[in-house]
Amino acid sequence: MDVRIIIRKGLIYSTMIAISTSLYLFSIFALGQNLQLKAGYNPLLIGGLIIIVFAFAFQPIKNRVQEIIDRIFFKSRYEYQNTLKNLSQIAVSVIGLDDLLRLMTDRVSGIMKLEGASVLVISKKDNNYQLSYNQNKEGKIMLSDVKADNPLIIYLKKIKRAVVLEEISREIEASGNPGSEKITEAKAVKEELEKLGAALCLPLFFEGKLIGLFNLGAKLSQDMYTDEDIDLLTTLSNQLAIAIENASLHEEMLKAQKQLLMADKLSSLGRVAAGLAHEIKNPLAAVKGMVQTMGNNLNDPEFVKDFKEVVPKEIDRLNNLVENLVRLGRTPKLQFSQVNVNTLIESTLKLFENRCQANNIRINKDLHPVPEIKADPEQLTQVLTNLILNAIQAMPKGGELSFGSRVASHGSIVVEISDTGHGIPGEKLKDIFEPFFSTKEEGLGLGLAITYKIIKDHGGEIEVESEVGRGTRFKITLVPNVF
């Protein structure tokens, strides 16, 4: 036994005896006599009650005395114990598995001044235990993994507690029957501990399942691991097991999110490719038909006239498609300036006043004073233009086009654009910002995709609500001076 433990325990219990005796005698002679004089109570009954009170108070007082003695006489030990306790709290706050294992092994090895430490974590593929992190000052070769049927694994699952190499060695040496099943098992466990370079092996259990091993090498001082060390490290290993499970679940969640994101990107790419093929196919088919019949109709004035009208028109359509695709795919360098959203709305609406009047569309404005924002005025004008054109096309028989602006409670600027057109079916609302998605037969389906991208480039949000037969409302939220 470590002589420091004898001294420490002796100091603690000597102090406790002195405190208990003093308080007991004080209580008997002061409190007891006072109660006896006033109420006539039996001293033996009072003494018994005081003893019961001290029995319940003994452990809390002992813990406090132990803490004070450790702090005064065993400062280095007290500090390392405190550090290990704090490490338990830190463990559950680390998210990354690699960072967690590195932190725990390095800290424990450094605090306790060990030859090294390592952590093996179970593989969900084959249930074997793989070396996940190794901190070894002696440069010893460690096992890369441990099989699920390894004698050490079987032993840990059976006893469900820490294994100390020195204790196993003593058990083997003290045995009078070296060929017994128990000693044969102990020898196999000792051999595995030596392969791992572990003077102490702490099992990591989570919900009854052994998910890993926390192996600690010998102390550089050559001191043994005390019962207090093992109790403290067992508590730490319980926290480590929870932290490992949490970190593993977090990594699995991130992996699943990446897979979903990739699947979503591929799905979007497929929709874009399908839409692009559809939009290119129509003008190409028209041009191809004209070209194929051109040889037999060169002397036909009507054909020549149609050719001159159709071919340039379809080529312009293709060119427009390519330009919109380029605009959608690239991130243009925004030319920021101080912009008043109300001024942009007013100036954009003037461009469409005559067209609205011709289509019997009444314009309503409810524009409240809003602060200027840092934005690209040309890009935001493009957004307003796209939304106005969509609204006009949605109201072929006339209706109302309404614009509103206000400052939200959190300081953002909100712009709302609504119409009384035919609306958008609910099942299609989720796709309206996708490239090549259009509810109009003649549309390319790029206007709202470009609108969405411009608003996102400005750090804003755009939402849509619609009801078939009643109209559509777009809500744009912009943050002042976000850039």
Coordinates of C-alpha atoms in Angstrom, one line a residue:
M1 CA 0.0 0.0 0.0
D2 CA 1.1 3.5 -0.8
V3 CA 2.4 5.1 2.5
R4 CA 0.7 8.4 1.6
I5 CA -2.7 6.7 1.7
I6 CA -2.0 5.5 5.3
I7 CA -0.9 9.1 6.3
R8 CA -3.9 10.6 4.5
K9 CA -6.4 8.2 6.0
G10 CA -4.8 8.6 9.5
L11 CA -5.1 12.4 9.3
I12 CA -8.7 12.3 8.1
Y13 CA -10.0 9.9 10.7
S14 CA -8.0 11.4 13.5
T15 CA -9.5 14.8 12.6
M16 CA -13.0 13.2 12.4
I17 CA -12.6 11.6 15.8
A18 CA -11.5 14.9 17.3
I19 CA -14.4 16.9 15.7
S20 CA -17.0 14.2 16.5
T21 CA -15.9 13.9 20.1
S22 CA -15.8 17.7 20.7
L23 CA -19.2 18.2 19.1
Y24 CA -20.7 15.3 21.0
L25 CA -19.4 16.4 24.3
F26 CA -20.5 20.0 23.6
S27 CA -23.9 18.8 22.6
I28 CA -24.3 16.6 25.7
F29 CA -23.2 19.1 28.3
A30 CA -24.6 22.3 26.7
L31 CA -27.7 21.3 24.7
G32 CA -28.6 18.2 26.8
Q33 CA -28.5 19.9 30.2
N34 CA -30.4 22.9 28.8
L35 CA -33.2 20.7 27.6
Q36 CA -33.2 18.6 30.8
L37 CA -33.6 21.8 33.0
K38 CA -36.4 23.2 30.9
A39 CA -38.3 20.0 29.9
G40 CA -37.0 17.3 32.2
Y41 CA -35.9 15.0 29.4
N42 CA -33.8 11.9 30.1
P43 CA -30.0 12.5 29.3
L44 CA -29.7 9.0 27.9
L45 CA -32.5 9.7 25.3
I46 CA -30.9 13.0 24.4
G47 CA -27.5 11.3 24.0
G48 CA -29.0 8.7 21.7
L49 CA -30.7 11.4 19.5
I50 CA -27.4 13.3 19.2
I51 CA -25.6 10.1 18.2
I52 CA -28.2 9.5 15.5
V53 CA -27.7 13.1 14.2
F54 CA -24.0 12.6 14.1
A55 CA -24.3 9.3 12.2
F56 CA -26.2 11.1 9.4
A57 CA -23.8 14.1 9.4
F58 CA -20.6 12.0 9.5
Q59 CA -20.2 11.4 5.8
P60 CA -20.7 15.0 4.6
I61 CA -18.3 16.2 7.4
K62 CA -15.8 13.5 6.4
N63 CA -15.9 14.6 2.8
R64 CA -15.3 18.2 3.7
V65 CA -12.5 17.3 6.1
Q66 CA -10.9 15.1 3.4
E67 CA -11.1 17.9 0.8
I68 CA -9.4 20.4 3.3
I69 CA -6.6 17.9 4.2
D70 CA -6.0 17.0 0.5
R71 CA -5.8 20.7 -0.4
I72 CA -3.3 21.5 2.4
F73 CA -1.2 18.3 2.7
F74 CA -1.7 16.6 -0.7
K75 CA -2.1 19.5 -3.0
S76 CA -0.8 17.8 -6.2
R77 CA -3.1 14.8 -5.6
Y78 CA -6.1 17.1 -4.9
E79 CA -5.5 19.1 -8.1
Y80 CA -5.2 16.0 -10.3
Q81 CA -8.4 14.6 -8.8
N82 CA -10.2 17.9 -9.4
T83 CA -8.9 18.0 -13.0
L84 CA -10.2 14.5 -13.7
K85 CA -13.6 15.4 -12.3
N86 CA -13.7 18.5 -14.5
L87 CA -12.6 16.4 -17.5
S88 CA -15.8 14.3 -17.1
Q89 CA -17.9 17.5 -17.7
I90 CA -15.7 18.5 -20.7
A91 CA -16.0 15.1 -22.3
V92 CA -19.8 15.3 -22.9
S93 CA -19.4 18.7 -24.5
V94 CA -17.0 17.6 -27.3
I95 CA -18.8 16.7 -30.5
G96 CA -16.1 15.3 -32.8
L97 CA -15.1 11.7 -32.0
D98 CA -11.5 12.2 -33.0
D99 CA -11.2 15.4 -30.9
L100 CA -12.9 13.7 -28.0
L101 CA -10.5 10.7 -27.9
R102 CA -7.5 12.8 -28.4
L103 CA -8.5 15.1 -25.6
M104 CA -9.3 12.4 -23.1
T105 CA -6.2 10.2 -23.7
D106 CA -3.8 13.2 -23.8
R107 CA -5.3 14.8 -20.7
V108 CA -5.5 11.7 -18.5
S109 CA -2.0 10.6 -19.5
G110 CA -0.6 14.0 -18.8
I111 CA -2.4 14.6 -15.5
M112 CA -1.5 11.1 -14.1
K113 CA 1.9 11.1 -15.7
L114 CA 1.5 7.7 -17.5
E115 CA 3.7 5.9 -20.0
G116 CA 0.8 6.2 -22.4
A117 CA -2.9 5.7 -23.0
S118 CA -5.1 4.4 -25.8
V119 CA -8.8 4.0 -26.7
L120 CA -10.3 1.2 -28.8
V121 CA -13.8 1.7 -30.1
I122 CA -16.1 -1.0 -31.4
S123 CA -16.6 -1.2 -35.2
K124 CA -20.3 -1.4 -36.2
K125 CA -19.3 -3.4 -39.3
D126 CA -17.8 -6.4 -37.6
N127 CA -18.1 -5.7 -33.8
N128 CA -14.3 -5.9 -33.4
Y129 CA -12.5 -3.2 -31.4
Q130 CA -10.3 -0.9 -33.4
L131 CA -7.5 1.3 -32.1
S132 CA -8.9 4.8 -32.5
Y133 CA -6.3 6.8 -30.7
N134 CA -2.9 6.0 -29.1
Q135 CA -0.8 8.4 -27.0
N136 CA 2.3 6.5 -26.0
K137 CA 5.4 8.2 -24.7
E138 CA 7.5 5.0 -24.8
G139 CA 6.8 4.3 -28.5
K140 CA 5.6 0.8 -27.8
I141 CA 3.8 -1.0 -30.6
M142 CA 0.1 -1.3 -29.8
L143 CA -2.4 -3.7 -31.3
S144 CA -4.3 -2.2 -34.2
D145 CA -7.5 -3.9 -33.2
V146 CA -9.0 -6.6 -30.8
K147 CA -11.3 -9.3 -32.0
A148 CA -14.8 -9.6 -30.4
D149 CA -13.8 -13.1 -29.2
N150 CA -10.6 -11.9 -27.5
P151 CA -10.2 -13.3 -23.9
L152 CA -10.0 -9.7 -22.6
I153 CA -13.2 -8.7 -24.2
I154 CA -15.0 -11.8 -22.9
Y155 CA -13.6 -11.2 -19.4
L156 CA -14.6 -7.5 -19.3
K157 CA -18.2 -8.4 -20.5
K158 CA -18.3 -10.9 -17.6
I159 CA -17.0 -8.8 -14.7
K160 CA -18.1 -5.3 -16.0
R161 CA -15.4 -3.4 -14.2
A162 CA -11.8 -2.2 -14.5
V163 CA -9.0 -4.8 -14.8
V164 CA -5.6 -4.1 -13.2
L165 CA -2.6 -5.9 -14.6
E166 CA -0.8 -6.0 -11.2
E167 CA -3.8 -7.7 -9.6
I168 CA -4.2 -10.3 -12.3
S169 CA -0.4 -11.1 -12.0
R170 CA -0.7 -11.5 -8.2
E171 CA -3.7 -13.7 -8.6
I172 CA -1.8 -16.0 -11.0
E173 CA 1.3 -16.0 -8.7
A174 CA -0.7 -16.8 -5.5
S175 CA -2.7 -19.6 -7.1
G176 CA -2.1 -23.1 -5.8
N177 CA -3.7 -24.6 -8.9
P178 CA -2.0 -23.1 -12.1
G179 CA -4.0 -25.4 -14.4
S180 CA -7.4 -24.3 -13.2
E181 CA -9.9 -22.8 -15.6
K182 CA -9.8 -19.5 -13.6
I183 CA -6.1 -19.2 -13.7
T184 CA -6.0 -20.1 -17.4
E185 CA -8.5 -17.3 -18.1
A186 CA -6.4 -14.9 -15.9
K187 CA -3.2 -15.8 -17.9
A188 CA -5.0 -15.1 -21.2
V189 CA -6.2 -11.7 -19.9
K190 CA -2.8 -10.8 -18.6
E191 CA -1.2 -11.6 -22.0
E192 CA -3.8 -9.4 -23.8
L193 CA -3.2 -6.5 -21.3
E194 CA 0.6 -6.7 -22.0
K195 CA 0.0 -6.7 -25.7
L196 CA -2.0 -3.5 -25.3
G197 CA 0.6 -2.0 -23.0
A198 CA -2.2 -1.5 -20.4
A199 CA -1.5 -1.4 -16.6
L200 CA -5.2 -0.6 -16.2
C201 CA -8.0 -1.4 -18.7
L202 CA -11.3 0.4 -18.2
P203 CA -14.3 -1.0 -20.1
L204 CA -16.6 1.6 -21.8
F205 CA -20.2 0.4 -21.4
F206 CA -23.2 2.1 -22.9
E207 CA -26.7 0.8 -22.2
G208 CA -25.1 -2.6 -21.2
K209 CA -23.0 -2.9 -24.4
L210 CA -19.2 -2.8 -24.4
I211 CA -18.5 -0.1 -26.9
G212 CA -14.8 0.4 -26.2
L213 CA -11.7 0.0 -24.0
F214 CA -9.8 2.8 -22.3
N215 CA -6.3 1.5 -21.7
L216 CA -3.9 3.3 -19.4
G217 CA -0.2 2.5 -19.2
A218 CA 1.9 2.3 -16.1
K219 CA 2.6 5.4 -14.0
L220 CA 6.1 6.9 -14.7
S221 CA 6.6 7.0 -10.9
Q222 CA 6.0 3.2 -10.9
D223 CA 3.3 3.7 -8.3
M224 CA 0.3 1.4 -8.4
Y225 CA -3.2 2.5 -9.3
T226 CA -5.1 3.0 -6.0
D227 CA -8.7 2.2 -5.3
E228 CA -9.4 6.0 -5.4
D229 CA -7.7 6.2 -8.8
I230 CA -9.8 3.4 -10.1
D231 CA -13.1 4.8 -8.7
L232 CA -12.4 8.2 -10.2
L233 CA -11.3 6.8 -13.6
T234 CA -14.3 4.5 -13.7
T235 CA -16.6 7.5 -13.3
L236 CA -14.6 9.2 -16.0
S237 CA -14.9 6.2 -18.3
N238 CA -18.7 6.1 -17.8
Q239 CA -18.8 9.7 -19.1
L240 CA -16.4 8.9 -21.9
A241 CA -18.7 6.0 -23.0
I242 CA -21.7 8.4 -23.2
A243 CA -19.6 11.0 -25.0
I244 CA -18.3 8.4 -27.6
E245 CA -21.8 7.3 -28.3
N246 CA -23.0 10.9 -28.7
A247 CA -20.1 11.8 -31.0
S248 CA -20.7 8.6 -33.1
L249 CA -24.4 9.5 -33.5
H250 CA -23.4 13.1 -34.5
E251 CA -21.0 11.8 -37.1
E252 CA -23.6 9.4 -38.5
M253 CA -26.1 12.3 -38.6
L254 CA -23.7 14.5 -40.5
K255 CA -22.9 11.6 -42.9
A256 CA -26.6 11.1 -43.6
Q257 CA -27.1 14.8 -44.1
K258 CA -24.3 14.9 -46.7
Q259 CA -25.8 11.9 -48.5
L260 CA -29.2 13.6 -48.5
L261 CA -27.7 16.8 -49.8
M262 CA -25.8 14.9 -52.6
A263 CA -29.0 13.1 -53.5
D264 CA -30.9 16.4 -53.6
K265 CA -28.2 18.0 -55.7
L266 CA -28.3 15.1 -58.2
S267 CA -32.1 15.3 -58.2
S268 CA -32.0 19.0 -58.9
L269 CA -29.4 18.4 -61.6
G270 CA -31.7 15.8 -63.2
R271 CA -34.6 18.3 -63.2
V272 CA -32.4 21.0 -64.7
A273 CA -31.1 18.7 -67.4
A274 CA -34.6 17.5 -68.3
G275 CA -36.0 21.0 -68.4
L276 CA -33.0 22.2 -70.5
A277 CA -33.5 19.3 -72.9
H278 CA -37.2 20.2 -73.3
E279 CA -36.6 23.9 -73.8
I280 CA -33.8 23.3 -76.4
K281 CA -35.7 20.6 -78.2
N282 CA -38.7 22.8 -79.2
P283 CA -36.8 25.6 -81.1
L284 CA -34.3 23.1 -82.6
A285 CA -37.2 21.1 -83.9
A286 CA -38.7 24.2 -85.6
V287 CA -35.3 25.2 -87.1
K288 CA -34.7 21.6 -88.2
G289 CA -38.0 21.4 -90.0
M290 CA -37.4 24.6 -91.8
V291 CA -33.9 23.6 -92.9
Q292 CA -35.1 20.2 -94.1
T293 CA -37.7 21.6 -96.4
M294 CA -35.7 24.6 -97.5
G295 CA -34.2 22.9 -100.6
N296 CA -37.7 22.4 -102.2
N297 CA -39.1 25.8 -101.2
L298 CA -36.4 28.3 -102.1
N299 CA -38.5 29.8 -104.8
D300 CA -41.6 30.0 -102.6
P301 CA -41.9 33.6 -101.3
E302 CA -44.2 32.5 -98.4
F303 CA -41.7 29.9 -97.2
V304 CA -38.8 32.4 -97.4
K305 CA -40.9 34.9 -95.4
D306 CA -41.7 32.3 -92.7
F307 CA -38.0 31.1 -92.7
K308 CA -36.8 34.7 -92.1
E309 CA -39.3 35.1 -89.2
V310 CA -39.1 31.7 -87.5
V311 CA -35.4 30.8 -87.6
P312 CA -34.2 34.1 -86.0
K313 CA -37.0 34.0 -83.5
E314 CA -36.1 30.4 -82.4
I315 CA -32.3 31.3 -82.3
D316 CA -33.1 34.3 -80.1
R317 CA -35.1 32.0 -77.9
L318 CA -32.1 29.7 -77.5
N319 CA -29.8 32.6 -76.9
N320 CA -32.1 33.9 -74.2
L321 CA -32.2 30.5 -72.6
V322 CA -28.4 30.3 -72.5
E323 CA -28.1 33.8 -71.1
N324 CA -30.6 33.0 -68.3
L325 CA -28.8 29.8 -67.5
V326 CA -25.4 31.6 -67.3
R327 CA -27.1 34.2 -65.0
L328 CA -28.5 31.5 -62.8
G329 CA -25.3 29.5 -62.5
R330 CA -22.8 32.2 -61.8
T331 CA -22.5 34.5 -58.8
P332 CA -22.3 38.0 -60.3
K333 CA -20.3 40.6 -58.5
L334 CA -23.0 42.7 -56.8
Q335 CA -22.6 46.5 -57.1
F336 CA -23.8 47.6 -53.7
S337 CA -25.1 51.1 -52.9
Q338 CA -27.5 52.6 -50.5
V339 CA -31.0 51.8 -51.9
N340 CA -34.5 52.8 -50.8
V341 CA -36.8 49.9 -51.5
N342 CA -39.8 52.1 -51.9
T343 CA -38.1 54.2 -54.6
L344 CA -37.2 51.0 -56.5
I345 CA -40.8 49.8 -56.3
E346 CA -42.1 53.2 -57.6
S347 CA -39.7 53.4 -60.5
T348 CA -40.2 49.7 -61.6
L349 CA -44.0 50.1 -61.5
K350 CA -43.8 53.1 -63.8
L351 CA -42.4 50.8 -66.5
F352 CA -45.5 48.7 -66.4
E353 CA -48.3 51.3 -65.8
N354 CA -49.4 51.3 -69.4
R355 CA -49.3 47.6 -69.7
C356 CA -51.4 47.2 -66.5
Q357 CA -53.9 49.7 -67.8
A358 CA -54.2 47.9 -71.1
N359 CA -54.9 44.6 -69.2
N360 CA -57.4 46.2 -66.9
I361 CA -55.1 45.7 -63.8
R362 CA -55.4 48.1 -60.9
I363 CA -52.2 48.9 -58.9
N364 CA -52.5 49.3 -55.2
K365 CA -49.6 50.6 -53.0
D366 CA -49.2 50.6 -49.3
L367 CA -45.7 51.7 -48.8
H368 CA -44.5 52.7 -45.4
P369 CA -41.3 54.6 -44.6
V370 CA -38.3 52.1 -44.5
P371 CA -34.6 52.7 -43.9
E372 CA -32.2 52.4 -46.8
I373 CA -30.4 49.1 -47.3
K374 CA -27.1 48.2 -48.9
A375 CA -28.0 46.4 -52.1
D376 CA -27.5 46.1 -55.9
P377 CA -30.4 48.3 -57.4
E378 CA -30.2 46.6 -60.8
Q379 CA -30.5 43.1 -59.3
L380 CA -33.5 44.1 -57.1
T381 CA -35.2 45.8 -60.1
Q382 CA -34.8 42.5 -61.9
V383 CA -36.6 40.7 -59.0
L384 CA -39.5 43.2 -59.0
T385 CA -39.7 43.0 -62.8
N386 CA -39.9 39.2 -62.8
L387 CA -42.6 39.2 -60.1
I388 CA -44.7 42.0 -61.8
L389 CA -44.6 40.1 -65.2
N390 CA -45.7 36.9 -63.5
A391 CA -48.6 38.7 -61.8
I392 CA -49.7 40.4 -65.1
Q393 CA -49.6 37.0 -66.9
A394 CA -51.6 35.4 -64.1
M395 CA -54.4 38.0 -64.6
P396 CA -55.3 37.9 -68.3
K397 CA -58.8 39.2 -67.5
G398 CA -57.7 41.9 -65.2
G399 CA -57.4 42.2 -61.4
E400 CA -55.4 43.9 -58.7
L401 CA -51.6 44.1 -58.3
S402 CA -50.7 45.2 -54.7
F403 CA -47.4 46.3 -53.3
G404 CA -46.6 46.8 -49.6
S405 CA -43.5 47.6 -47.6
R406 CA -42.9 47.8 -43.8
V407 CA -40.3 47.4 -41.1
A408 CA -40.7 44.2 -39.2
S409 CA -40.3 44.0 -35.4
H410 CA -36.8 42.6 -35.7
G411 CA -35.6 45.5 -37.9
S412 CA -35.8 43.7 -41.3
I413 CA -37.6 45.3 -44.3
V414 CA -40.5 43.3 -45.6
V415 CA -41.8 43.8 -49.2
E416 CA -45.1 42.0 -50.2
I417 CA -46.3 41.6 -53.8
S418 CA -49.7 40.1 -54.4
D419 CA -52.1 39.6 -57.3
T420 CA -55.7 38.3 -57.7
G421 CA -54.8 35.9 -60.5
H422 CA -55.6 32.3 -61.1
G423 CA -53.1 31.2 -58.3
I424 CA -50.8 28.2 -58.0
P425 CA -51.9 24.7 -56.9
G426 CA -50.6 23.7 -53.5
E427 CA -48.7 20.6 -54.8
K428 CA -46.7 22.9 -57.2
L429 CA -45.8 25.6 -54.7
K430 CA -42.7 23.8 -53.4
D431 CA -41.2 23.6 -56.9
I432 CA -41.8 27.2 -58.2
F433 CA -38.2 28.3 -57.5
E434 CA -36.7 25.3 -59.3
P435 CA -35.1 26.0 -62.7
F436 CA -37.3 25.2 -65.7
F437 CA -40.4 24.8 -63.5
S438 CA -43.3 26.9 -64.9
T439 CA -47.1 26.9 -64.6
K440 CA -47.2 28.7 -68.0
E441 CA -47.0 26.8 -71.3
E442 CA -44.8 29.5 -72.9
G443 CA -42.6 30.1 -69.9
L444 CA -38.9 29.0 -69.6
G445 CA -39.3 28.5 -65.9
L446 CA -36.1 30.5 -65.1
G447 CA -37.6 33.8 -63.8
L448 CA -38.4 32.7 -60.3
A449 CA -35.2 30.7 -60.0
I450 CA -33.2 33.8 -60.9
T451 CA -35.3 35.8 -58.5
Y452 CA -34.7 33.4 -55.7
K453 CA -30.9 33.4 -56.3
I454 CA -30.8 37.2 -56.3
I455 CA -32.6 37.5 -53.0
K456 CA -30.3 34.8 -51.4
D457 CA -27.3 36.7 -52.8
H458 CA -28.5 39.7 -50.8
G459 CA -28.8 37.7 -47.6
G460 CA -32.6 37.8 -47.8
E461 CA -35.5 35.4 -47.8
I462 CA -38.5 35.0 -50.2
E463 CA -41.7 33.1 -49.4
V464 CA -44.8 32.4 -51.4
E465 CA -48.5 31.8 -50.6
S466 CA -51.1 31.0 -53.2
E467 CA -54.7 29.8 -53.5
V468 CA -56.2 28.7 -56.7
G469 CA -58.7 31.2 -58.0
R470 CA -57.8 33.8 -55.5
G471 CA -54.2 34.8 -56.3
T472 CA -50.6 34.7 -55.1
R473 CA -48.6 36.6 -52.6
F474 CA -44.8 36.9 -52.5
K475 CA -43.1 38.0 -49.3
I476 CA -39.5 39.3 -49.5
T477 CA -37.4 39.9 -46.3
L478 CA -34.3 42.0 -46.6
V479 CA -31.9 42.9 -43.7
P480 CA -30.5 46.5 -43.7
N481 CA -26.7 46.7 -44.2
V482 CA -26.2 42.9 -44.0
F483 CA -23.0 43.3 -46.1

